[in-house]
PDB file of C-alpha atoms in Angstrom:
ATOM      1  CA  ALA Q   1      12.483-121.765 -57.752  1.00 80.00           C
ATOM      2  CA  GLY Q   2      14.534-121.006 -60.801  1.00 86.00           C
ATOM      3  CA  ARG Q   3      12.714-117.706 -61.364  1.00 88.00           C
ATOM      4  CA  VAL Q   4      10.419-115.486 -59.332  1.00 89.00           C
ATOM      5  CA  GLN Q   5       8.083-112.821 -60.662  1.00 92.00           C
ATOM      6  CA  PHE Q   6       6.205-110.118 -58.803  1.00 93.00           C
ATOM      7  CA  GLN Q   7       2.608-109.834 -59.961  1.00 94.00           C
ATOM      8  CA  LYS Q   8      -0.303-107.539 -59.229  1.00 94.00           C
ATOM      9  CA  ILE Q   9      -3.917-108.554 -59.739  1.00 91.00           C
ATOM     10  CA  VAL Q  10      -5.701-105.956 -61.872  1.00 90.00           C
ATOM     11  CA  GLY Q  11      -9.269-106.563 -63.009  1.00 91.00           C
ATOM     12  CA  GLY Q  12      -9.035-110.210 -61.981  1.00 89.00           C
ATOM     13  CA  LYS Q  13      -5.908-110.843 -64.104  1.00 93.00           C
ATOM     14  CA  ALA Q  14      -2.294-111.191 -62.974  1.00 92.00           C
ATOM     15  CA  GLU Q  15       0.070-108.628 -64.506  1.00 95.00           C
ATOM     16  CA  PRO Q  16       3.846-108.800 -64.031  1.00 96.00           C
ATOM     17  CA  ILE Q  17       5.396-105.855 -62.192  1.00 94.00           C
ATOM     18  CA  GLU Q  18       9.064-104.917 -61.790  1.00 91.00           C
ATOM     19  CA  SER Q  19       9.058-104.318 -58.031  1.00 88.00           C
ATOM     20  CA  ILE Q  20       6.946-103.721 -54.938  1.00 89.00           C
ATOM     21  CA  THR Q  21       7.533-100.613 -52.844  1.00 88.00           C
ATOM     22  CA  ALA Q  22       7.188-100.785 -49.064  1.00 86.00           C
ATOM     23  CA  PRO Q  23       7.016 -97.440 -47.237  1.00 85.00           C
ATOM     24  CA  ALA Q  24       9.789 -96.861 -44.686  1.00 84.00           C
ATOM     25  CA  TYR Q  25       9.106 -98.643 -41.370  1.00 87.00           C
ATOM     26  CA  ASP Q  26       5.962-100.232 -42.799  1.00 89.00           C
ATOM     27  CA  SER Q  27       5.108-103.483 -44.553  1.00 87.00           C
ATOM     28  CA  VAL Q  28       3.592-104.859 -47.740  1.00 87.00           C
ATOM     29  CA  GLU Q  29       1.200-107.798 -47.743  1.00 88.00           C
ATOM     30  CA  LEU Q  30       1.240-110.398 -50.495  1.00 87.00           C
ATOM     31  CA  LYS Q  31      -2.296-111.723 -50.952  1.00 87.00           C
ATOM     32  CA  PRO Q  32      -4.525-113.403 -53.563  1.00 85.00           C
ATOM     33  CA  ASP Q  33      -6.326-110.212 -54.645  1.00 88.00           C
ATOM     34  CA  GLY Q  34      -3.287-107.908 -54.643  1.00 90.00           C
ATOM     35  CA  ASN Q  35       0.481-108.267 -54.898  1.00 92.00           C
ATOM     36  CA  GLN Q  36       1.782-111.807 -55.355  1.00 91.00           C
ATOM     37  CA  LEU Q  37       4.950-113.787 -56.008  1.00 90.00           C
ATOM     38  CA  LEU Q  38       4.888-116.328 -58.821  1.00 90.00           C
ATOM     39  CA  LEU Q  39       7.472-119.114 -58.369  1.00 90.00           C
ATOM     40  CA  MET Q  40       8.560-120.665 -61.693  1.00 91.00           C
ATOM     41  CA  ASP Q  41      10.908-123.437 -62.799  1.00 94.00           C
ATOM     42  CA  LEU Q  42      10.399-125.304 -59.526  1.00 92.00           C
ATOM     43  CA  LYS Q  43      12.747-128.102 -58.490  1.00 91.00           C
ATOM     44  CA  ARG Q  44       9.840-130.011 -56.927  1.00 91.00           C
ATOM     45  CA  PRO Q  45       6.048-129.714 -57.005  1.00 92.00           C
ATOM     46  CA  LEU Q  46       4.452-127.490 -54.361  1.00 93.00           C
ATOM     47  CA  ASN Q  47       1.045-128.102 -52.822  1.00 94.00           C
ATOM     48  CA  PRO Q  48      -1.314-125.709 -51.046  1.00 93.00           C
ATOM     49  CA  GLY Q  49      -0.262-125.509 -47.402  1.00 94.00           C
ATOM     50  CA  ASP Q  50       3.438-126.176 -48.075  1.00 95.00           C
ATOM     51  CA  LYS Q  51       5.848-123.669 -46.522  1.00 95.00           C
ATOM     52  CA  VAL Q  52       8.735-122.202 -48.517  1.00 92.00           C
ATOM     53  CA  MET Q  53      11.580-119.930 -47.496  1.00 92.00           C
ATOM     54  CA  ILE Q  54      12.087-116.884 -49.673  1.00 89.00           C
ATOM     55  CA  THR Q  55      14.807-114.258 -49.680  1.00 90.00           C
ATOM     56  CA  LEU Q  56      13.861-110.727 -50.688  1.00 86.00           C
ATOM     57  CA  THR Q  57      16.449-108.077 -51.492  1.00 86.00           C
ATOM     58  CA  THR Q  58      15.783-104.369 -51.050  1.00 84.00           C
ATOM     59  CA  ASP Q  59      17.029-101.663 -53.389  1.00 83.00           C
ATOM     60  CA  GLY Q  60      19.661-100.976 -50.700  1.00 87.00           C
ATOM     61  CA  PHE Q  61      20.861-104.606 -51.019  1.00 91.00           C
ATOM     62  CA  ILE Q  62      19.513-105.642 -47.610  1.00 89.00           C
ATOM     63  CA  THR Q  63      18.235-109.226 -47.618  1.00 93.00           C
ATOM     64  CA  ILE Q  64      15.094-110.283 -45.775  1.00 89.00           C
ATOM     65  CA  GLU Q  65      14.347-113.953 -45.082  1.00 93.00           C
ATOM     66  CA  ALA Q  66      10.671-114.879 -44.904  1.00 90.00           C
ATOM     67  CA  GLU Q  67       8.550-118.008 -44.748  1.00 93.00           C
ATOM     68  CA  ALA Q  68       5.577-118.121 -47.107  1.00 90.00           C
ATOM     69  CA  GLU Q  69       2.666-120.529 -47.353  1.00 90.00           C
ATOM     70  CA  VAL Q  70       1.784-121.926 -50.762  1.00 89.00           C
ATOM     71  CA  ARG Q  71      -1.798-121.135 -51.739  1.00 84.00           C
ATOM     72  CA  LYS Q  72      -3.847-122.239 -54.699  1.00 79.00           C
ATOM     73  CA  ASN Q  73      -4.498-119.376 -57.074  1.00 63.00           C
TER      74      ASN Q  73
END
């Protein structure tokens, strides 16, 4: 993706957010009714069920590789 945006669902609408905070030694779940990633300016179309690799960077500049499944919004 050319750009990625964090979003949070509030009152059934997606609102852009600057970051997502994960407590130390814990995790954050990205899900349809909560925090999400919006992938924009795609190089190819994505379909529900496709798997994509994403790289997240912490505020301490640690990178985390993760596989995510594309879901229809």
